[in-house]
Tab-separated table of C-alpha atoms in Angstrom:
chain	number	residue	atom	x	y	z
D	1	MET	CA	0.057	0.313	0.114
D	2	HIS	CA	2.825	2.263	1.028
D	3	ARG	CA	4.913	1.846	-2.986
D	4	THR	CA	1.072	2.690	-4.147
D	5	LYS	CA	0.810	5.672	-2.541
D	6	VAL	CA	4.709	6.712	-3.833
D	7	ARG	CA	3.440	6.000	-7.456
D	8	VAL	CA	-0.195	8.090	-7.361
D	9	VAL	CA	2.253	11.109	-5.858
D	10	ARG	CA	5.222	10.825	-8.446
D	11	ASN	CA	2.264	10.810	-11.157
D	12	ALA	CA	0.266	13.565	-9.821
D	13	LEU	CA	3.428	15.688	-9.447
D	14	ASP	CA	4.505	14.442	-12.988
D	15	ALA	CA	0.977	15.983	-14.045
D	16	ASN	CA	1.571	18.770	-12.197
D	17	ASP	CA	5.182	19.396	-14.035
D	18	THR	CA	3.592	19.428	-16.976
D	19	ILE	CA	0.709	21.654	-16.175
D	20	ALA	CA	3.751	24.160	-14.531
D	21	ARG	CA	5.791	24.031	-18.155
D	22	ALA	CA	1.714	25.675	-20.206
D	23	ASN	CA	1.103	28.334	-17.525
D	24	ARG	CA	5.053	28.913	-17.665
D	25	ALA	CA	5.225	29.288	-21.574
D	26	ASP	CA	1.612	31.789	-21.182
D	27	PHE	CA	3.216	33.475	-18.672
D	28	ASP	CA	6.329	34.589	-20.605
D	29	ARG	CA	3.825	35.439	-24.128
D	30	ALA	CA	2.381	37.729	-21.685
D	31	GLY	CA	5.764	38.811	-20.669
D	32	VAL	CA	4.701	38.376	-17.029
D	33	THR	CA	7.462	37.923	-14.049
D	34	VAL	CA	5.604	34.772	-11.926
D	35	VAL	CA	6.502	35.494	-8.348
D	36	ASN	CA	5.279	32.204	-5.932
D	37	LEU	CA	4.643	33.850	-2.559
D	38	MET	CA	4.999	31.522	0.462
D	39	SER	CA	4.401	30.944	4.775
D	40	SER	CA	3.309	30.125	7.754
D	41	PRO	CA	-0.403	31.193	8.359
D	42	GLY	CA	0.166	34.760	9.791
D	43	ALA	CA	3.024	35.594	8.868
D	44	GLY	CA	1.990	38.899	6.356
D	45	LYS	CA	2.051	38.210	2.865
D	46	THR	CA	-1.433	39.426	2.923
D	47	THR	CA	0.343	43.207	5.017
D	48	LEU	CA	3.876	43.095	2.903
D	49	LEU	CA	2.008	42.341	-0.163
D	50	GLU	CA	-0.095	45.770	0.206
D	51	GLY	CA	2.552	47.801	1.681
D	52	ALA	CA	5.017	46.556	-1.528
D	53	LEU	CA	2.416	47.103	-5.000
D	54	SER	CA	1.835	50.173	-4.219
D	55	GLY	CA	4.905	51.258	-4.885
D	56	LEU	CA	6.416	49.761	-7.863
D	57	GLY	CA	6.680	52.533	-10.291
D	58	GLY	CA	5.695	51.370	-13.315
D	59	VAL	CA	6.135	48.027	-13.374
D	60	ARG	CA	2.505	47.157	-13.387
D	61	ALA	CA	1.457	44.170	-10.725
D	62	GLY	CA	-1.864	42.207	-10.385
D	63	VAL	CA	-1.970	39.252	-7.589
D	64	LEU	CA	-3.230	35.655	-7.669
D	65	GLU	CA	-5.114	34.647	-4.075
D	66	GLY	CA	-4.624	30.839	-3.120
D	67	ASP	CA	-6.929	30.608	0.651
D	68	VAL	CA	-8.953	27.501	1.949
D	69	ARG	CA	-11.847	29.434	2.372
D	70	GLY	CA	-13.201	33.630	2.571
D	71	SER	CA	-12.119	36.021	0.198
D	72	LEU	CA	-10.489	38.310	3.198
D	73	ASP	CA	-7.314	38.557	1.382
D	74	ALA	CA	-8.222	39.561	-2.410
D	75	ASP	CA	-10.546	41.712	-0.705
D	76	ARG	CA	-7.878	44.016	0.954
D	77	ILE	CA	-5.554	43.758	-2.278
D	78	ALA	CA	-8.927	44.814	-3.911
D	79	ALA	CA	-9.259	47.755	-2.041
D	80	LEU	CA	-5.747	49.093	-2.996
D	81	HIS	CA	-6.866	49.074	-6.816
D	82	ILE	CA	-4.807	46.031	-8.010
D	83	PRO	CA	-5.847	43.709	-10.311
D	84	VAL	CA	-6.754	40.369	-8.106
D	85	ALA	CA	-8.438	36.783	-8.534
D	86	GLN	CA	-8.994	34.393	-6.415
D	87	ILE	CA	-8.398	30.540	-6.083
D	88	GLU	CA	-10.224	29.162	-2.929
D	89	THR	CA	-8.848	25.397	-2.857
D	90	ASP	CA	-11.804	24.748	-0.414
D	91	GLU	CA	-14.697	24.768	-3.833
D	92	GLY	CA	-13.512	22.337	-6.040
D	93	PHE	CA	-10.470	21.191	-4.794
D	94	GLY	CA	-11.123	19.987	-1.645
D	95	GLY	CA	-9.765	21.961	0.801
D	96	GLU	CA	-5.488	21.219	-0.421
D	97	CYS	CA	-3.430	23.010	1.860
D	98	HIS	CA	-1.102	24.143	-1.223
D	99	LEU	CA	-1.766	25.727	-4.683
D	100	ASP	CA	-1.259	23.452	-7.624
D	101	ALA	CA	-0.625	24.168	-11.442
D	102	ASN	CA	-4.192	23.051	-12.497
D	103	MET	CA	-5.510	25.332	-9.171
D	104	VAL	CA	-3.649	28.114	-10.787
D	105	ARG	CA	-4.035	26.900	-14.779
D	106	SER	CA	-8.025	27.295	-13.544
D	107	ALA	CA	-7.736	30.773	-12.676
D	108	LEU	CA	-5.801	32.017	-15.036
D	109	PRO	CA	-8.450	33.844	-17.349
D	110	SER	CA	-9.358	36.010	-14.738
D	111	VAL	CA	-5.875	37.366	-14.525
D	112	PRO	CA	-5.100	40.222	-17.264
D	113	LEU	CA	-2.388	38.709	-18.144
D	114	ASP	CA	-1.500	41.428	-20.715
D	115	GLU	CA	-1.656	44.323	-18.945
D	116	LEU	CA	0.703	42.880	-16.138
D	117	ASP	CA	3.935	43.391	-15.963
D	118	LEU	CA	4.268	41.364	-12.625
D	119	LEU	CA	1.790	38.184	-11.067
D	120	VAL	CA	2.752	37.820	-7.297
D	121	ILE	CA	0.738	34.636	-6.564
D	122	GLU	CA	0.033	34.603	-2.534
D	123	ASN	CA	-0.104	30.316	-1.496
D	124	VAL	CA	-1.880	28.850	1.075
D	125	GLY	CA	-0.722	29.969	4.501
D	126	ASN	CA	1.449	26.161	4.598
D	127	LEU	CA	5.265	25.606	5.287
D	128	VAL	CA	5.209	22.357	3.741
D	129	CYS	CA	3.181	21.542	0.544
D	130	PRO	CA	3.425	24.590	-1.447
D	131	ALA	CA	7.571	23.644	-1.788
D	132	GLU	CA	6.667	20.843	-3.542
D	133	PHE	CA	4.473	21.678	-6.147
D	134	ARG	CA	6.066	24.502	-8.997
D	135	VAL	CA	2.838	26.322	-10.164
D	136	GLY	CA	4.468	27.817	-13.029
D	137	GLU	CA	6.137	30.972	-11.425
D	138	ASP	CA	9.528	32.055	-12.656
D	139	LEU	CA	10.881	33.264	-9.017
D	140	ARG	CA	9.992	32.047	-4.870
D	141	VAL	CA	9.785	34.292	-2.174
D	142	MET	CA	9.361	32.931	1.010
D	143	ILE	CA	8.298	34.689	4.280
D	144	ALA	CA	9.819	33.426	8.043
D	145	SER	CA	8.246	35.141	10.681
D	146	VAL	CA	10.071	36.401	13.872
D	147	THR	CA	7.480	35.240	15.973
D	148	GLU	CA	8.082	31.824	14.641
D	149	GLY	CA	11.283	30.660	16.167
D	150	GLU	CA	14.734	30.401	15.080
D	151	ASP	CA	14.162	26.871	14.578
D	152	LYS	CA	12.641	26.655	11.098
D	153	PRO	CA	14.741	26.261	8.624
D	154	LEU	CA	15.470	22.887	10.467
D	155	LYS	CA	12.211	21.447	10.622
D	156	TYR	CA	11.553	23.167	7.080
D	157	PRO	CA	14.262	22.628	5.257
D	158	LEU	CA	12.208	22.138	1.489
D	159	MET	CA	10.751	25.716	1.478
D	160	PHE	CA	13.675	27.356	2.440
D	161	ARG	CA	16.069	25.089	0.406
D	162	ALA	CA	12.964	25.823	-3.049
D	163	CYS	CA	13.171	29.419	-2.974
D	164	ASP	CA	14.724	32.417	-4.335
D	165	LEU	CA	14.476	34.548	-1.432
D	166	VAL	CA	13.778	35.115	2.317
D	167	ILE	CA	11.645	37.889	3.659
D	168	VAL	CA	12.474	37.951	7.627
D	169	ASN	CA	8.918	39.539	8.475
D	170	LYS	CA	7.839	41.328	12.179
D	171	ILE	CA	11.305	42.644	12.783
D	172	ASP	CA	9.556	45.391	15.143
D	173	LEU	CA	8.163	43.223	17.711
D	174	LEU	CA	12.644	42.047	17.863
D	175	PRO	CA	12.174	43.759	20.966
D	176	HIS	CA	9.567	41.972	23.110
D	177	LEU	CA	10.816	38.387	22.077
D	178	GLU	CA	13.361	36.318	23.353
D	179	PHE	CA	14.701	35.881	19.913
D	180	ASP	CA	17.679	35.419	18.565
D	181	LEU	CA	18.017	37.127	14.660
D	182	ASP	CA	21.637	35.262	14.448
D	183	LYS	CA	20.518	32.302	15.083
D	184	LEU	CA	17.448	32.185	12.348
D	185	LEU	CA	19.990	34.080	9.682
D	186	TYR	CA	22.761	31.108	10.273
D	187	HIS	CA	20.716	28.059	10.004
D	188	VAL	CA	18.783	30.203	6.850
D	189	GLU	CA	22.569	29.629	5.501
D	190	ALA	CA	22.919	26.133	6.414
D	191	VAL	CA	19.646	24.663	4.480
D	192	HIS	CA	20.146	26.994	1.886
D	193	PRO	CA	23.989	28.863	1.079
D	194	GLY	CA	23.948	32.270	-0.101
D	195	VAL	CA	19.721	32.703	-0.094
D	196	GLU	CA	19.586	36.617	-0.429
D	197	ARG	CA	17.380	37.703	2.455
D	198	LEU	CA	15.582	40.672	3.279
D	199	LEU	CA	15.041	41.974	7.094
D	200	VAL	CA	11.170	43.572	7.213
D	201	SER	CA	8.045	45.514	9.412
D	202	ALA	CA	5.460	45.294	6.504
D	203	ARG	CA	4.133	46.463	9.490
D	204	THR	CA	6.101	49.823	9.969
D	205	GLY	CA	7.098	49.414	6.712
D	206	GLU	CA	10.767	49.602	7.805
D	207	GLY	CA	13.179	47.531	5.260
D	208	MET	CA	10.061	47.992	2.739
D	209	GLU	CA	11.778	49.818	-0.319
D	210	GLY	CA	13.963	46.254	-0.065
D	211	VAL	CA	11.535	44.764	-1.086
D	212	ARG	CA	9.813	46.816	-3.345
D	213	ASP	CA	13.296	46.682	-4.955
D	214	TRP	CA	13.988	43.173	-5.412
D	215	LEU	CA	10.366	43.076	-7.438
D	216	VAL	CA	11.127	45.578	-9.486
D	217	ARG	CA	14.206	43.518	-10.290
D	218	ALA	CA	12.338	40.510	-10.902
D	219	ALA	CA	10.195	42.321	-13.161
D	220	VAL	CA	12.328	44.018	-15.530
D	221	ARG	CA	15.277	41.452	-15.496
D	222	GLU	CA	16.037	39.633	-18.630
D	223	ARG	CA	13.289	36.455	-18.378
D	224	VAL	CA	14.600	33.058	-18.920
D	225	PRO	CA	12.034	31.064	-20.801
D	226	ALA	CA	11.147	27.813	-18.744
C	1	MET	CA	-9.104	12.841	-13.330
C	2	HIS	CA	-9.955	15.446	-10.548
C	3	ARG	CA	-12.631	12.420	-9.934
C	4	THR	CA	-9.655	9.500	-9.750
C	5	LYS	CA	-8.602	11.918	-7.587
C	6	VAL	CA	-11.140	12.525	-5.520
C	7	ARG	CA	-11.676	9.089	-4.952
C	8	VAL	CA	-8.423	8.543	-4.241
C	9	VAL	CA	-8.148	10.526	-0.829
C	10	ARG	CA	-11.642	8.872	0.178
C	11	ASN	CA	-10.252	5.805	0.078
C	12	ALA	CA	-7.403	7.058	2.149
C	13	LEU	CA	-8.923	8.167	4.621
C	14	ASP	CA	-11.206	5.137	4.587
C	15	ALA	CA	-8.636	3.505	5.121
C	16	ASN	CA	-7.350	6.856	7.487
C	17	ASP	CA	-10.382	5.935	9.888
C	18	THR	CA	-10.123	1.838	10.236
C	19	ILE	CA	-6.165	2.908	11.879
C	20	ALA	CA	-6.955	5.089	13.512
C	21	ARG	CA	-10.143	2.832	15.534
C	22	ALA	CA	-7.333	0.575	16.038
C	23	ASN	CA	-5.225	2.921	17.750
C	24	ARG	CA	-8.276	4.075	19.494
C	25	ALA	CA	-8.445	0.772	20.660
C	26	ASP	CA	-4.858	0.242	22.368
C	27	PHE	CA	-5.244	3.213	23.543
C	28	ASP	CA	-8.694	2.782	25.414
C	29	ARG	CA	-6.712	-0.789	26.767
C	30	ALA	CA	-4.371	0.854	28.134
C	31	GLY	CA	-6.492	3.372	30.025
C	32	VAL	CA	-4.568	6.491	28.139
C	33	THR	CA	-6.251	10.092	27.283
C	34	VAL	CA	-4.705	11.060	23.750
C	35	VAL	CA	-4.483	14.665	22.952
C	36	ASN	CA	-3.887	15.834	19.190
C	37	LEU	CA	-2.150	18.639	19.144
C	38	MET	CA	-2.308	20.727	15.811
C	39	SER	CA	-1.169	24.442	15.557
C	40	SER	CA	0.505	26.757	12.394
C	41	PRO	CA	4.225	26.209	12.620
C	42	GLY	CA	5.621	28.258	15.291
C	43	ALA	CA	2.403	28.682	17.710
C	44	GLY	CA	3.849	27.542	20.161
C	45	LYS	CA	2.798	23.449	20.727
C	46	THR	CA	6.299	22.469	22.085
C	47	THR	CA	7.176	25.321	24.667
C	48	LEU	CA	3.243	24.972	25.496
C	49	LEU	CA	3.973	21.044	26.999
C	50	GLU	CA	7.389	22.612	27.600
C	51	GLY	CA	5.727	24.651	30.702
C	52	ALA	CA	2.222	22.178	30.823
C	53	LEU	CA	3.745	18.728	31.582
C	54	SER	CA	5.727	19.109	34.080
C	55	GLY	CA	3.609	20.368	36.492
C	56	LEU	CA	0.490	17.700	36.110
C	57	GLY	CA	0.705	16.169	39.965
C	58	GLY	CA	-0.220	12.605	39.247
C	59	VAL	CA	-1.252	12.400	36.406
C	60	ARG	CA	1.322	10.385	33.872
C	61	ALA	CA	2.211	12.372	30.795
C	62	GLY	CA	4.161	11.347	27.004
C	63	VAL	CA	4.404	12.627	24.378
C	64	LEU	CA	4.632	11.439	20.543
C	65	GLU	CA	6.669	14.598	18.376
C	66	GLY	CA	5.559	14.717	14.676
C	67	ASP	CA	8.073	16.647	12.637
C	68	VAL	CA	9.001	16.769	8.921
C	69	ARG	CA	12.690	17.337	10.127
C	70	GLY	CA	14.807	16.837	12.623
C	71	SER	CA	14.356	16.077	16.568
C	72	LEU	CA	14.493	19.140	18.612
C	73	ASP	CA	11.546	19.564	19.731
C	74	ALA	CA	11.822	15.483	20.761
C	75	ASP	CA	14.926	16.795	22.447
C	76	ARG	CA	13.412	19.608	24.373
C	77	ILE	CA	10.673	17.575	25.959
C	78	ALA	CA	13.235	14.429	26.419
C	79	ALA	CA	15.299	17.302	28.395
C	80	LEU	CA	12.535	17.433	31.293
C	81	HIS	CA	12.218	13.499	31.513
C	82	ILE	CA	8.735	13.295	29.951
C	83	PRO	CA	9.046	9.967	27.705
C	84	VAL	CA	8.662	11.328	24.392
C	85	ALA	CA	8.262	9.221	21.114
C	86	GLN	CA	9.307	11.004	17.802
C	87	ILE	CA	7.905	11.064	13.923
C	88	GLU	CA	9.516	12.220	11.100
C	89	THR	CA	7.246	12.685	7.951
C	90	ASP	CA	10.257	13.384	5.946
C	91	GLU	CA	11.866	9.627	6.003
C	92	GLY	CA	9.887	7.043	4.997
C	93	PHE	CA	6.416	9.165	5.060
C	94	GLY	CA	7.497	11.887	1.532
C	95	GLY	CA	7.882	14.641	3.958
C	96	GLU	CA	3.869	15.298	4.238
C	97	CYS	CA	2.799	17.703	5.906
C	98	HIS	CA	0.553	16.704	8.536
C	99	LEU	CA	0.238	12.854	10.550
C	100	ASP	CA	-2.219	10.346	10.261
C	101	ALA	CA	-2.944	7.356	12.076
C	102	ASN	CA	-0.676	4.952	10.147
C	103	MET	CA	2.211	7.149	11.028
C	104	VAL	CA	1.289	6.969	14.418
C	105	ARG	CA	0.520	3.842	14.818
C	106	SER	CA	4.493	2.976	13.577
C	107	ALA	CA	5.497	5.041	16.688
C	108	LEU	CA	3.307	3.070	18.957
C	109	PRO	CA	6.297	0.815	19.756
C	110	SER	CA	8.304	2.903	21.129
C	111	VAL	CA	5.608	4.861	23.053
C	112	PRO	CA	5.012	2.918	26.963
C	113	LEU	CA	1.076	3.154	26.808
C	114	ASP	CA	0.542	1.229	30.038
C	115	GLU	CA	3.121	3.490	32.488
C	116	LEU	CA	1.001	6.445	30.984
C	117	ASP	CA	-2.759	8.252	32.102
C	118	LEU	CA	-1.842	10.501	29.018
C	119	LEU	CA	-0.172	11.079	25.807
C	120	VAL	CA	-0.511	14.538	23.687
C	121	ILE	CA	0.630	13.924	19.654
C	122	GLU	CA	2.165	17.102	19.237
C	123	ASN	CA	0.898	17.299	15.104
C	124	VAL	CA	3.030	18.846	12.077
C	125	GLY	CA	2.915	22.630	12.168
C	126	ASN	CA	-0.109	22.866	9.875
C	127	LEU	CA	-3.742	24.592	9.499
C	128	VAL	CA	-5.305	22.479	7.183
C	129	CYS	CA	-4.719	19.034	6.557
C	130	PRO	CA	-4.047	17.743	10.341
C	131	ALA	CA	-7.689	18.775	10.972
C	132	GLU	CA	-8.714	15.803	7.852
C	133	PHE	CA	-6.919	13.294	9.504
C	134	ARG	CA	-7.463	11.473	13.100
C	135	VAL	CA	-5.043	9.823	15.085
C	136	GLY	CA	-7.066	7.694	17.263
C	137	GLU	CA	-7.570	10.357	19.931
C	138	ASP	CA	-9.661	11.391	22.085
C	139	LEU	CA	-9.552	15.110	22.058
C	140	ARG	CA	-8.126	17.703	19.936
C	141	VAL	CA	-6.162	21.263	21.135
C	142	MET	CA	-5.066	23.126	18.436
C	143	ILE	CA	-3.270	26.765	19.316
C	144	ALA	CA	-3.517	29.989	17.893
C	145	SER	CA	-0.724	32.378	18.369
C	146	VAL	CA	-1.992	36.954	18.443
C	147	THR	CA	0.276	36.633	15.599
C	148	GLU	CA	-1.035	35.039	13.289
C	149	GLY	CA	-4.152	37.941	13.083
C	150	GLU	CA	-7.731	38.029	13.552
C	151	ASP	CA	-8.638	36.633	10.378
C	152	LYS	CA	-7.350	33.454	10.781
C	153	PRO	CA	-10.968	30.827	12.158
C	154	LEU	CA	-12.281	32.162	8.731
C	155	LYS	CA	-9.468	31.366	6.800
C	156	TYR	CA	-8.791	27.867	8.218
C	157	PRO	CA	-12.039	26.338	9.211
C	158	LEU	CA	-11.992	23.308	9.670
C	159	MET	CA	-9.025	23.101	12.124
C	160	PHE	CA	-10.986	25.752	14.569
C	161	ARG	CA	-14.321	23.116	13.643
C	162	ALA	CA	-12.660	20.263	14.327
C	163	CYS	CA	-10.839	20.944	17.825
C	164	ASP	CA	-12.412	20.820	21.644
C	165	LEU	CA	-10.498	23.396	23.030
C	166	VAL	CA	-8.545	26.751	21.241
C	167	ILE	CA	-5.657	27.765	23.144
C	168	VAL	CA	-4.953	31.891	22.117
C	169	ASN	CA	-0.976	31.868	22.981
C	170	LYS	CA	1.265	34.218	23.192
C	171	ILE	CA	-0.978	36.967	24.873
C	172	ASP	CA	2.282	38.453	26.289
C	173	LEU	CA	2.554	40.471	22.587
C	174	LEU	CA	-0.802	41.940	22.661
C	175	PRO	CA	0.273	45.482	23.839
C	176	HIS	CA	3.375	45.462	20.662
C	177	LEU	CA	0.210	44.096	18.080
C	178	GLU	CA	-2.414	45.803	16.120
C	179	PHE	CA	-4.516	42.937	17.414
C	180	ASP	CA	-8.004	42.504	18.042
C	181	LEU	CA	-8.317	39.874	20.779
C	182	ASP	CA	-12.058	40.174	20.920
C	183	LYS	CA	-12.755	39.953	16.976
C	184	LEU	CA	-10.363	36.583	16.886
C	185	LEU	CA	-12.765	35.324	19.322
C	186	TYR	CA	-15.553	36.494	17.913
C	187	HIS	CA	-14.397	34.836	14.881
C	188	VAL	CA	-13.547	31.588	16.546
C	189	GLU	CA	-17.707	31.895	17.707
C	190	ALA	CA	-18.388	31.868	14.925
C	191	VAL	CA	-17.419	28.861	12.900
C	192	HIS	CA	-17.494	26.393	16.216
C	193	PRO	CA	-20.153	27.715	18.700
C	194	GLY	CA	-19.016	27.552	22.258
C	195	VAL	CA	-15.749	25.555	22.035
C	196	GLU	CA	-14.314	26.550	25.307
C	197	ARG	CA	-10.872	28.703	24.651
C	198	LEU	CA	-7.794	29.409	26.951
C	199	LEU	CA	-6.150	32.908	26.698
C	200	VAL	CA	-2.205	32.238	27.594
C	201	SER	CA	1.372	32.747	27.530
C	202	ALA	CA	3.291	29.547	27.230
C	203	ARG	CA	6.429	31.531	27.634
C	204	THR	CA	5.158	33.990	30.678
C	205	GLY	CA	3.301	31.343	32.614
C	206	GLU	CA	0.506	33.635	32.061
C	207	GLY	CA	-2.750	31.153	32.230
C	208	MET	CA	-0.679	27.778	31.866
C	209	GLU	CA	-3.109	27.473	35.031
C	210	GLY	CA	-5.793	26.564	33.110
C	211	VAL	CA	-4.335	24.621	30.707
C	212	ARG	CA	-2.934	21.816	33.166
C	213	ASP	CA	-6.217	22.222	34.323
C	214	TRP	CA	-7.781	21.316	31.157
C	215	LEU	CA	-4.995	18.021	30.594
C	216	VAL	CA	-5.272	17.064	34.614
C	217	ARG	CA	-9.157	16.234	33.911
C	218	ALA	CA	-9.121	15.389	30.624
C	219	ALA	CA	-6.618	11.993	31.288
C	220	VAL	CA	-9.058	11.135	34.788
C	221	ARG	CA	-12.741	12.439	32.885
C	222	GLU	CA	-14.825	9.209	32.111
C	223	ARG	CA	-13.516	8.230	28.194
C	224	VAL	CA	-15.981	6.880	26.349
C	225	PRO	CA	-14.586	4.116	24.059
C	226	ALA	CA	-14.248	4.496	20.502
């Protein structure tokens, strides 16, 4: 039975990669850079996007929101007049704990790709499964909140290894926590040597200029086809 | 293809329930109350157990630790001389984002059930999938950290609905957050009317007496067979 399960998982991942490549081809045709944004529940993905996407200069940004249930996050982004589409994994997808390439594909008709330079896909809050499913993105970003403890890279290594940028959020809370920032960064470096890191507080705005710069560079860089 | 997937998931859940009943029968025979403890990554499950399990009077407690990778949490519990066994979901289970009944069953030979009154199973940090898999437990407890925002019950309703107790942790940080505790409790009540709630800071110890009382009552209550 265990072997069967492994085979089912492998087939599902292969099918996912095929659809991810189709998504990527559509993104490339439209000239959109796509960022897959991942974190634990409540690490601050939506707050970060609220702060980052309004100040991107000439870069036209849109958001695809993944959530198990509800449109709370999509409503927050829409309030900023940023184009947003929503995937609810509870409806038709069985309450999945991650986005996969097929879910993203099913939402693409609602995303005005030709009017965008940058599309951020906000994944379901989860430090495990989202890292296993490519959705056709160019880049992967994860947010680690300082309230989650220094040990998370060691406990969820795939997520920290799979991403191109680690954003350490909620640094305004550091004076109120028993949290060793150097220890977190040491653990990040141990599981993903050389990965880019940004320290921010999405709430106070500290360090957010760096996030905006990173996103602008991602949107205008010479894009490598899939 | 979508239908096939749903069927595979149903079969897996049925098999899980069969094994969960076998686990429960073993727990009942040994007279152990089993608590399935769930939360986001970094919400404070291990810190809460460190604070709660040392002060349970005559109740003999043990822990079964689930983690994707590493034995950091198990080591912390073992340091308190509390019997602890570990399931690493990365090895042999494909890096699962939750514990299922079969993983728990495979670890039972390492758990001295006959010497325990209470076994706490610390699940993988995740607000989605752990709620879908019974492991044979009597009671389910979830921890919501105030750093995660007030909207989590609306976004992860199954987790909040599936549990018998909601522990709201890290209340020592309330003065430093823009967080409306009443709003969180209102949302908890909306998705799970009448569910018991405890407000605590596992770090400062505030409210932890209530957690210990709850666990002692759980361990000595008249147990209802599965």
